[in-house]
Amino acid sequence: MGAVGRRAKEETVEMFRRHVSWGKAEMLRAFGLDLVVGRREGTCLWDVEGKRLLDFHCNGGVFSLGHRNPRVLGALRMALEELDIGNHHLISEHRAELAEMLHRVTPGHLDYTVFGVGGGEAVDLAIKVARAHTRRPGIISARGGYHGHTGLALAAGEPRYREPFGPLAPGFTQVPFGDAGALEEAMGEDTAAVLLETIPATLGIAIPPPDYFPRVRELCDRHGALLVVDEVQSGLGRTGRVWAIEHYGVAPDILVTGKGLSGGLYPISATCLRGELERVFRRDPFLHISTFGGSEVGCRVALAVLDETCRPAFLEHVQAMGGLLGRGLHATREAHPRVFEEVRRLGLMTGLRFASPQHGPRMSRLCYDEGILALYANHDPRVLQFLPPLVIQPPEAEEALEALGRAVEKLSRKP
Ligand SMILES: Cc1ncc(COP(=O)(O)O)c(C=O)c1O
């Protein structure tokens, strides 16, 4: 028997409700999204009962290269023939190769990389380095952003995720995203770092004004603080450049990547540091260690992901598909201006803002009924995140646009 569809859907839902999460099972059922994912391939996944969905959620970019991308799968299979996780106490050819590649493909002078398993811990490490390097406590992040579920990343996120788990970690301040004036007021002598998603996804694909990041960079320089960009969702080709920050001509001191680096097949994350920041670890290089961080099998997968993502032809494809999708989305918005208010898009990082906070959840359901998995942004439920796999081809983009058109039509008939 294969791995997929071993039991009936209802049996799985019940087992999940009893032993994984009662709350998720109930909530997803209430939204009509209690599918159990079975087969997955390329741009699509299938419910165990056979319903096909175009994956326009991609788990925030985990599946940016599609499900089970053949090149990445090939790299994983090859790695499994000879490697294992490796021993993180020792020197590793695979970690060295991946760090060197990240150095080459990131903006500025990010000479060193510290590896992790998930995005949250990679953000935690960025904050640790910023504090150790500047010997200051203050971390400023954006209201409505999301950086992960782990200690320091959690403290930099929305209060609702941390308050039940108090006491709260000190030293964290939040300011509105995209407002350089507010950031300037919040910065001071104790600011170690400004931590920002380049395009905050959970805030509803908020695309900053063109002069925002140059001004943030200038403020960080003026105050001797570090600029940390979280590219966990916006990086790896999503916006038509390898990193979204490249659109703004700014070099960060630290860049964090995760999700898509895994190719959707083997978890790995990375915190890329400006050369001089590595000094934090010189006296005690075992100050920060992670058993599974930068596993050697994961490094081979991530190298294959970067090989694919950094190809100019791949990035041109993302830009072309972004243009095609953008034109269709604007046409749909113009046809339904009462409910569909704004298309936010950079490359294939797309958010569709509707008129009311009820509309995002309703659109998630309407899209599901039309064969598209797309979920609303948790911190601005007016926005439907519309994040296709970057490998999408024109016929599937057209299919998605037609399906979305039908979903918006239904919404506008009964807003
Ligand atoms: C922008 C951003 N940063 C960090 C994280 C945390 O990553 P992980 O869930 O792998 O810890 C996420 C996860 O959604 C994210 O969207």
Coordinates of C-alpha atoms and ligand atoms in Angstrom, one line a residue:
M1 CA 0.0 0.0 0.0
G2 CA 1.3 3.5 -0.9
A3 CA 1.6 6.4 1.5
V4 CA -1.5 8.3 0.2
G5 CA -5.1 7.7 1.1
R6 CA -4.6 4.8 3.5
R7 CA -7.8 5.5 5.3
A8 CA -11.1 7.1 4.7
K9 CA -11.2 10.8 5.0
E10 CA -13.7 10.8 8.0
E11 CA -11.5 8.4 9.9
T12 CA -8.4 10.7 9.4
V13 CA -10.4 13.8 10.4
E14 CA -11.6 12.1 13.6
M15 CA -8.1 10.8 14.5
F16 CA -6.7 14.3 13.9
R17 CA -9.4 15.9 16.0
R18 CA -8.7 13.5 18.9
H19 CA -4.9 13.4 18.8
V20 CA -3.5 16.4 16.9
S21 CA -5.7 19.4 17.1
W22 CA -9.4 19.5 18.1
G23 CA -9.4 23.3 17.4
K24 CA -8.0 23.0 13.9
A25 CA -10.3 20.2 12.9
E26 CA -13.3 22.2 14.1
M27 CA -12.2 25.5 12.5
L28 CA -11.3 24.0 9.2
R29 CA -14.7 22.2 9.1
A30 CA -16.5 25.5 9.9
F31 CA -14.7 27.1 6.9
G32 CA -15.5 24.2 4.7
L33 CA -11.8 23.6 4.2
D34 CA -11.4 20.3 6.1
L35 CA -9.7 18.6 3.1
V36 CA -7.2 15.8 3.8
V37 CA -4.4 16.2 1.3
G38 CA -3.5 13.0 -0.6
R39 CA -1.6 13.0 -3.9
R40 CA 0.5 16.1 -4.7
E41 CA 2.4 16.8 -7.9
G42 CA 3.6 20.0 -9.6
T43 CA 1.1 22.8 -9.3
C44 CA -1.7 20.6 -7.9
L45 CA -2.8 18.7 -4.9
W46 CA -5.6 16.3 -4.5
D47 CA -7.9 15.7 -1.6
V48 CA -8.0 12.0 -0.6
E49 CA -11.5 11.9 -2.0
G50 CA -10.0 12.9 -5.4
K51 CA -10.9 16.6 -5.6
R52 CA -8.1 18.4 -7.6
L53 CA -6.9 21.8 -6.4
L54 CA -4.4 24.3 -7.9
D55 CA -2.1 25.1 -5.0
F56 CA -2.2 28.9 -4.8
H57 CA -1.2 28.8 -1.1
C58 CA 2.1 26.9 -1.5
N59 CA 2.4 27.0 2.3
G60 CA 3.8 30.5 2.1
G61 CA 6.4 29.5 -0.5
V62 CA 7.4 26.0 0.7
F63 CA 6.1 24.7 -2.6
S64 CA 7.3 27.5 -4.8
L65 CA 9.0 25.1 -7.2
G66 CA 5.8 22.9 -7.2
H67 CA 5.1 19.8 -5.3
R68 CA 7.8 17.1 -5.6
N69 CA 9.8 19.1 -8.2
P70 CA 11.7 16.5 -10.2
R71 CA 15.1 18.2 -10.0
V72 CA 14.9 18.7 -6.3
L73 CA 13.5 15.2 -5.8
G74 CA 16.5 13.9 -7.8
A75 CA 18.9 15.8 -5.6
L76 CA 17.3 14.4 -2.5
R77 CA 17.3 10.8 -3.8
M78 CA 21.0 11.2 -4.7
A79 CA 21.9 12.6 -1.3
L80 CA 20.1 9.7 0.4
E81 CA 22.2 7.3 -1.5
E82 CA 25.4 8.5 0.3
L83 CA 24.6 11.0 3.1
D84 CA 22.7 11.4 6.3
I85 CA 22.0 14.4 8.5
G86 CA 25.7 14.8 9.3
N87 CA 27.3 15.8 12.6
H88 CA 27.0 19.5 13.3
H89 CA 30.1 19.5 15.5
L90 CA 32.3 18.8 12.5
I91 CA 33.3 20.5 9.3
S92 CA 31.0 19.8 6.4
E93 CA 31.6 20.0 2.7
H94 CA 27.8 20.3 2.1
R95 CA 27.2 23.1 4.6
A96 CA 30.3 24.9 3.2
E97 CA 29.1 24.6 -0.4
L98 CA 25.6 25.9 0.5
A99 CA 26.9 28.8 2.5
E100 CA 29.3 29.8 -0.3
M101 CA 26.4 29.7 -2.8
L102 CA 24.3 31.8 -0.5
H103 CA 27.1 34.3 -0.2
R104 CA 27.2 34.5 -4.0
V105 CA 23.5 34.9 -4.6
T106 CA 22.6 37.3 -1.8
P107 CA 22.9 41.1 -2.0
G108 CA 25.7 43.0 -0.3
H109 CA 28.4 41.1 1.7
L110 CA 26.6 38.2 3.4
D111 CA 29.8 36.1 3.7
Y112 CA 28.7 33.7 6.5
T113 CA 25.6 31.5 7.0
V114 CA 24.3 29.9 10.1
F115 CA 21.8 27.0 9.3
G116 CA 18.7 26.1 11.1
V117 CA 15.6 23.8 10.5
G118 CA 12.8 26.4 10.4
G119 CA 12.3 30.1 9.8
G120 CA 11.5 31.0 13.5
E121 CA 14.8 29.8 14.8
A122 CA 16.7 31.4 12.0
V123 CA 15.0 34.7 13.0
D124 CA 15.9 34.0 16.6
L125 CA 19.6 33.7 15.6
A126 CA 19.4 37.0 13.7
I127 CA 18.2 38.7 16.8
K128 CA 20.9 37.0 19.0
V129 CA 23.6 38.1 16.6
A130 CA 22.3 41.7 16.5
R131 CA 22.2 41.9 20.2
A132 CA 25.6 40.3 20.7
H133 CA 27.2 42.5 18.0
T134 CA 25.8 45.8 19.1
R135 CA 25.5 45.0 22.8
R136 CA 22.1 46.7 22.7
P137 CA 18.7 45.1 23.6
G138 CA 16.3 46.8 21.3
I139 CA 14.5 45.1 18.4
I140 CA 12.0 47.0 16.3
S141 CA 9.7 45.1 14.0
A142 CA 6.5 45.8 12.1
R143 CA 3.0 45.6 13.6
G144 CA 1.1 42.8 11.9
G145 CA 4.3 41.0 10.7
Y146 CA 5.1 37.4 11.4
H147 CA 8.5 35.9 12.1
G148 CA 7.8 32.5 13.7
H149 CA 6.7 30.6 16.8
T150 CA 10.0 30.4 18.6
G151 CA 11.2 32.6 21.5
L152 CA 12.6 35.8 20.1
A153 CA 10.8 35.6 16.7
L154 CA 7.6 35.2 18.7
A155 CA 8.5 38.3 20.7
A156 CA 8.9 40.3 17.5
G157 CA 5.5 39.3 16.3
E158 CA 1.9 40.1 17.2
P159 CA 1.0 40.2 20.9
R160 CA -1.9 37.7 20.4
Y161 CA 0.5 34.9 19.7
R162 CA 2.7 35.5 22.8
E163 CA 0.3 36.9 25.5
P164 CA -1.1 33.5 26.5
F165 CA 2.5 32.3 27.0
G166 CA 3.8 35.2 29.1
P167 CA 5.8 36.7 30.7
L168 CA 6.7 38.7 27.7
A169 CA 10.4 39.0 26.6
P170 CA 11.7 42.6 27.0
G171 CA 13.3 44.8 24.4
F172 CA 10.7 44.5 21.6
T173 CA 8.9 47.4 19.9
Q174 CA 6.5 47.4 17.0
V175 CA 5.8 50.2 14.5
P176 CA 3.5 50.4 11.4
F177 CA 5.0 48.8 8.3
G178 CA 6.0 51.2 5.5
D179 CA 6.1 54.3 7.7
A180 CA 9.7 55.5 7.9
G181 CA 8.7 58.4 10.1
A182 CA 7.3 56.1 12.8
L183 CA 10.4 54.0 12.6
E184 CA 12.6 57.1 13.1
E185 CA 10.7 58.0 16.2
A186 CA 11.1 54.5 17.7
M187 CA 14.8 54.2 17.0
G188 CA 17.3 55.2 19.7
E189 CA 20.6 54.4 21.3
D190 CA 19.4 51.0 22.5
T191 CA 18.3 49.8 19.1
A192 CA 20.2 46.7 18.1
A193 CA 18.2 45.9 14.9
V194 CA 15.3 46.6 12.7
L195 CA 13.7 43.3 11.7
L196 CA 11.3 43.4 8.7
E197 CA 9.7 41.1 6.3
T198 CA 10.5 42.7 2.9
I199 CA 6.9 42.1 1.9
P200 CA 4.8 41.2 5.0
A201 CA 2.7 38.2 3.9
T202 CA 0.6 37.7 6.9
L203 CA -0.2 41.4 7.0
G204 CA -1.8 40.9 3.5
I205 CA 1.1 41.2 1.0
A206 CA 1.8 44.8 2.0
I207 CA 4.1 46.2 -0.7
P208 CA 6.1 49.0 0.7
P209 CA 6.6 52.4 -1.0
P210 CA 9.8 52.4 -3.1
D211 CA 11.7 54.7 -0.8
Y212 CA 10.8 52.8 2.4
F213 CA 13.8 50.4 2.6
P214 CA 16.4 52.9 1.4
R215 CA 15.1 55.1 4.3
V216 CA 15.2 52.2 6.8
R217 CA 18.8 51.4 5.7
E218 CA 19.7 55.1 6.2
L219 CA 18.1 55.1 9.7
C220 CA 19.9 51.9 10.7
D221 CA 23.2 53.4 9.5
R222 CA 22.6 56.6 11.4
H223 CA 21.8 54.8 14.6
G224 CA 24.4 52.0 14.3
A225 CA 21.6 49.4 14.2
L226 CA 21.5 46.3 12.0
L227 CA 18.9 45.8 9.2
V228 CA 17.5 42.3 9.3
V229 CA 15.3 41.3 6.4
D230 CA 13.0 38.2 6.7
E231 CA 12.8 36.7 3.3
V232 CA 11.2 33.5 4.4
Q233 CA 8.2 34.1 2.2
S234 CA 9.3 36.9 -0.2
G235 CA 12.6 35.3 -1.2
L236 CA 13.7 32.6 -3.6
G237 CA 12.2 34.0 -6.7
R238 CA 8.7 34.8 -5.5
T239 CA 8.9 38.4 -6.6
G240 CA 10.7 37.8 -9.9
R241 CA 14.1 38.6 -8.3
V242 CA 15.9 36.0 -6.1
W243 CA 15.3 38.3 -3.1
A244 CA 12.5 40.9 -2.8
I245 CA 15.0 43.3 -1.1
E246 CA 16.8 43.6 -4.5
H247 CA 13.8 45.6 -5.8
Y248 CA 14.7 48.3 -3.4
G249 CA 18.5 48.5 -4.0
V250 CA 19.3 47.9 -0.4
A251 CA 21.9 45.5 1.2
P252 CA 20.8 44.1 4.6
D253 CA 23.2 43.2 7.4
I254 CA 21.3 39.9 7.9
L255 CA 19.0 38.0 5.6
V256 CA 16.8 35.1 6.8
T257 CA 15.5 32.4 4.4
G258 CA 13.5 29.2 5.0
K259 CA 10.4 27.6 3.7
G260 CA 11.1 27.3 -0.1
L261 CA 14.8 26.5 0.6
S262 CA 13.5 23.1 1.6
G263 CA 12.1 22.5 -1.9
G264 CA 9.1 21.2 0.1
L265 CA 11.0 18.0 0.7
Y266 CA 13.6 18.4 3.4
P267 CA 13.5 21.2 6.1
I268 CA 16.3 23.7 6.2
S269 CA 16.6 27.4 7.0
A270 CA 19.5 29.9 6.8
T271 CA 20.5 33.1 8.5
C272 CA 23.0 34.9 6.2
L273 CA 25.3 37.4 8.0
R274 CA 27.5 40.3 6.9
G275 CA 31.1 39.1 7.3
E276 CA 32.0 41.0 10.4
L277 CA 29.0 39.7 12.3
E278 CA 30.5 36.2 12.4
R279 CA 33.0 37.6 15.0
V280 CA 30.2 37.2 17.6
F281 CA 31.1 33.5 17.5
R282 CA 34.9 33.7 17.3
R283 CA 35.7 33.3 21.0
D284 CA 33.2 30.5 21.4
P285 CA 32.2 28.9 18.0
F286 CA 29.9 26.5 19.9
L287 CA 27.9 29.4 21.3
H288 CA 25.0 28.6 19.0
I289 CA 24.5 25.0 17.9
S290 CA 21.7 23.0 16.3
T291 CA 21.7 19.3 15.9
F292 CA 19.5 19.3 12.7
G293 CA 20.4 22.8 11.5
G294 CA 21.9 22.5 8.0
S295 CA 21.6 18.7 7.8
E296 CA 23.7 17.5 5.0
V297 CA 20.9 15.9 3.1
G298 CA 19.0 19.2 3.4
C299 CA 22.0 21.1 2.1
R300 CA 22.0 19.1 -1.2
V301 CA 18.2 19.8 -1.5
A302 CA 18.8 23.6 -0.9
L303 CA 21.6 23.7 -3.4
A304 CA 19.3 22.2 -6.1
V305 CA 16.6 24.8 -5.1
L306 CA 19.1 27.7 -5.4
D307 CA 20.4 26.3 -8.8
E308 CA 16.9 26.4 -10.1
T309 CA 15.8 29.6 -8.6
C310 CA 18.8 31.7 -9.6
R311 CA 18.6 30.9 -13.3
P312 CA 17.8 34.1 -15.2
A313 CA 15.3 32.2 -17.4
F314 CA 13.5 31.1 -14.3
L315 CA 13.2 34.6 -12.9
E316 CA 12.0 35.9 -16.3
H317 CA 9.3 33.2 -16.3
V318 CA 8.2 34.4 -12.9
Q319 CA 8.0 38.0 -14.2
A320 CA 6.1 36.9 -17.3
M321 CA 3.6 34.8 -15.3
G322 CA 3.2 37.7 -12.8
G323 CA 2.3 40.0 -15.7
L324 CA -0.2 37.5 -17.1
L325 CA -1.8 37.0 -13.8
G326 CA -1.7 40.7 -12.9
R327 CA -3.6 41.7 -16.1
G328 CA -6.3 39.1 -15.5
L329 CA -6.7 40.1 -11.8
H330 CA -7.0 43.8 -12.7
A331 CA -9.7 42.9 -15.3
T332 CA -11.6 40.9 -12.6
R333 CA -11.3 43.8 -10.1
E334 CA -12.6 46.3 -12.6
A335 CA -15.6 44.0 -13.3
H336 CA -16.4 43.9 -9.5
P337 CA -15.2 47.1 -8.0
R338 CA -17.8 47.0 -5.1
V339 CA -16.2 43.9 -3.5
F340 CA -12.7 43.6 -5.1
E341 CA -10.8 46.7 -4.1
E342 CA -7.1 46.2 -4.8
V343 CA -4.5 43.9 -6.5
R344 CA -1.2 43.9 -4.6
R345 CA 1.5 42.3 -6.6
L346 CA 5.2 42.0 -7.1
G347 CA 6.2 39.2 -9.4
L348 CA 4.0 36.2 -8.2
M349 CA 3.7 37.6 -4.6
T350 CA 0.1 38.6 -4.9
G351 CA -2.6 39.7 -2.4
L352 CA -6.2 40.5 -3.4
R353 CA -7.9 43.0 -1.1
F354 CA -11.6 42.8 -0.7
A355 CA -14.0 45.2 0.9
S356 CA -14.7 43.6 4.2
P357 CA -12.8 41.3 6.7
Q358 CA -15.5 38.7 6.1
H359 CA -14.5 38.5 2.4
G360 CA -11.1 36.9 2.8
P361 CA -12.5 33.8 4.6
R362 CA -15.4 33.7 2.2
M363 CA -13.1 33.9 -0.8
S364 CA -11.0 31.1 0.6
R365 CA -14.1 28.9 0.6
L366 CA -15.4 30.1 -2.8
C367 CA -12.0 29.5 -4.4
Y368 CA -11.8 26.0 -2.8
D369 CA -15.2 25.2 -4.4
E370 CA -13.8 26.4 -7.7
G371 CA -10.7 24.2 -7.4
I372 CA -8.1 26.7 -6.0
L373 CA -6.4 26.5 -2.6
A374 CA -5.8 30.1 -1.5
L375 CA -6.1 31.3 2.0
Y376 CA -6.7 34.8 3.5
A377 CA -4.1 36.8 5.4
N378 CA -4.4 36.2 9.1
H379 CA -3.5 39.7 10.1
D380 CA -5.7 41.4 7.5
P381 CA -8.6 39.1 6.6
R382 CA -9.7 41.4 3.8
V383 CA -6.8 40.1 1.8
L384 CA -6.7 36.8 0.0
Q385 CA -3.1 35.6 -0.5
F386 CA -2.8 34.4 -4.1
L387 CA 0.5 32.6 -4.3
P388 CA 0.9 30.2 -7.2
P389 CA 3.8 27.8 -7.6
L390 CA 6.5 29.8 -9.5
V391 CA 6.6 27.0 -12.1
I392 CA 3.0 27.6 -13.2
Q393 CA 2.4 27.7 -16.9
P394 CA 0.0 29.9 -18.9
P395 CA -2.9 27.4 -19.2
E396 CA -3.0 26.9 -15.4
A397 CA -2.8 30.6 -14.8
E398 CA -5.7 31.1 -17.2
E399 CA -7.6 28.3 -15.4
A400 CA -7.0 30.0 -12.0
L401 CA -8.1 33.4 -13.3
E402 CA -11.3 31.9 -14.7
A403 CA -12.0 30.1 -11.4
L404 CA -11.2 33.3 -9.4
G405 CA -13.5 35.2 -11.7
R406 CA -16.4 32.8 -10.9
A407 CA -15.6 33.0 -7.1
V408 CA -15.6 36.9 -7.2
E409 CA -18.8 36.8 -9.2
K410 CA -20.5 34.7 -6.4
L411 CA -19.1 37.0 -3.7
S412 CA -20.4 40.1 -5.5
R413 CA -23.9 38.6 -5.9
K414 CA -24.0 37.9 -2.1
P415 CA -21.4 40.2 -0.5
Ligands
LIG1 C1 7.9 35.7 7.0 C2 8.0 34.5 7.9 N1 9.1 34.5 8.7 C3 9.3 33.4 9.5 C4 8.4 32.4 9.5 C5 8.6 31.2 10.5 O1 9.0 30.1 9.8 P1 8.8 28.6 10.4 O2 7.3 28.4 10.5 O3 9.5 27.7 9.4 O4 9.4 28.6 11.7 C6 7.3 32.4 8.7 C7 6.3 31.3 8.7 O5 5.2 31.4 8.2 C8 7.1 33.5 7.9 O6 6.0 33.6 7.1

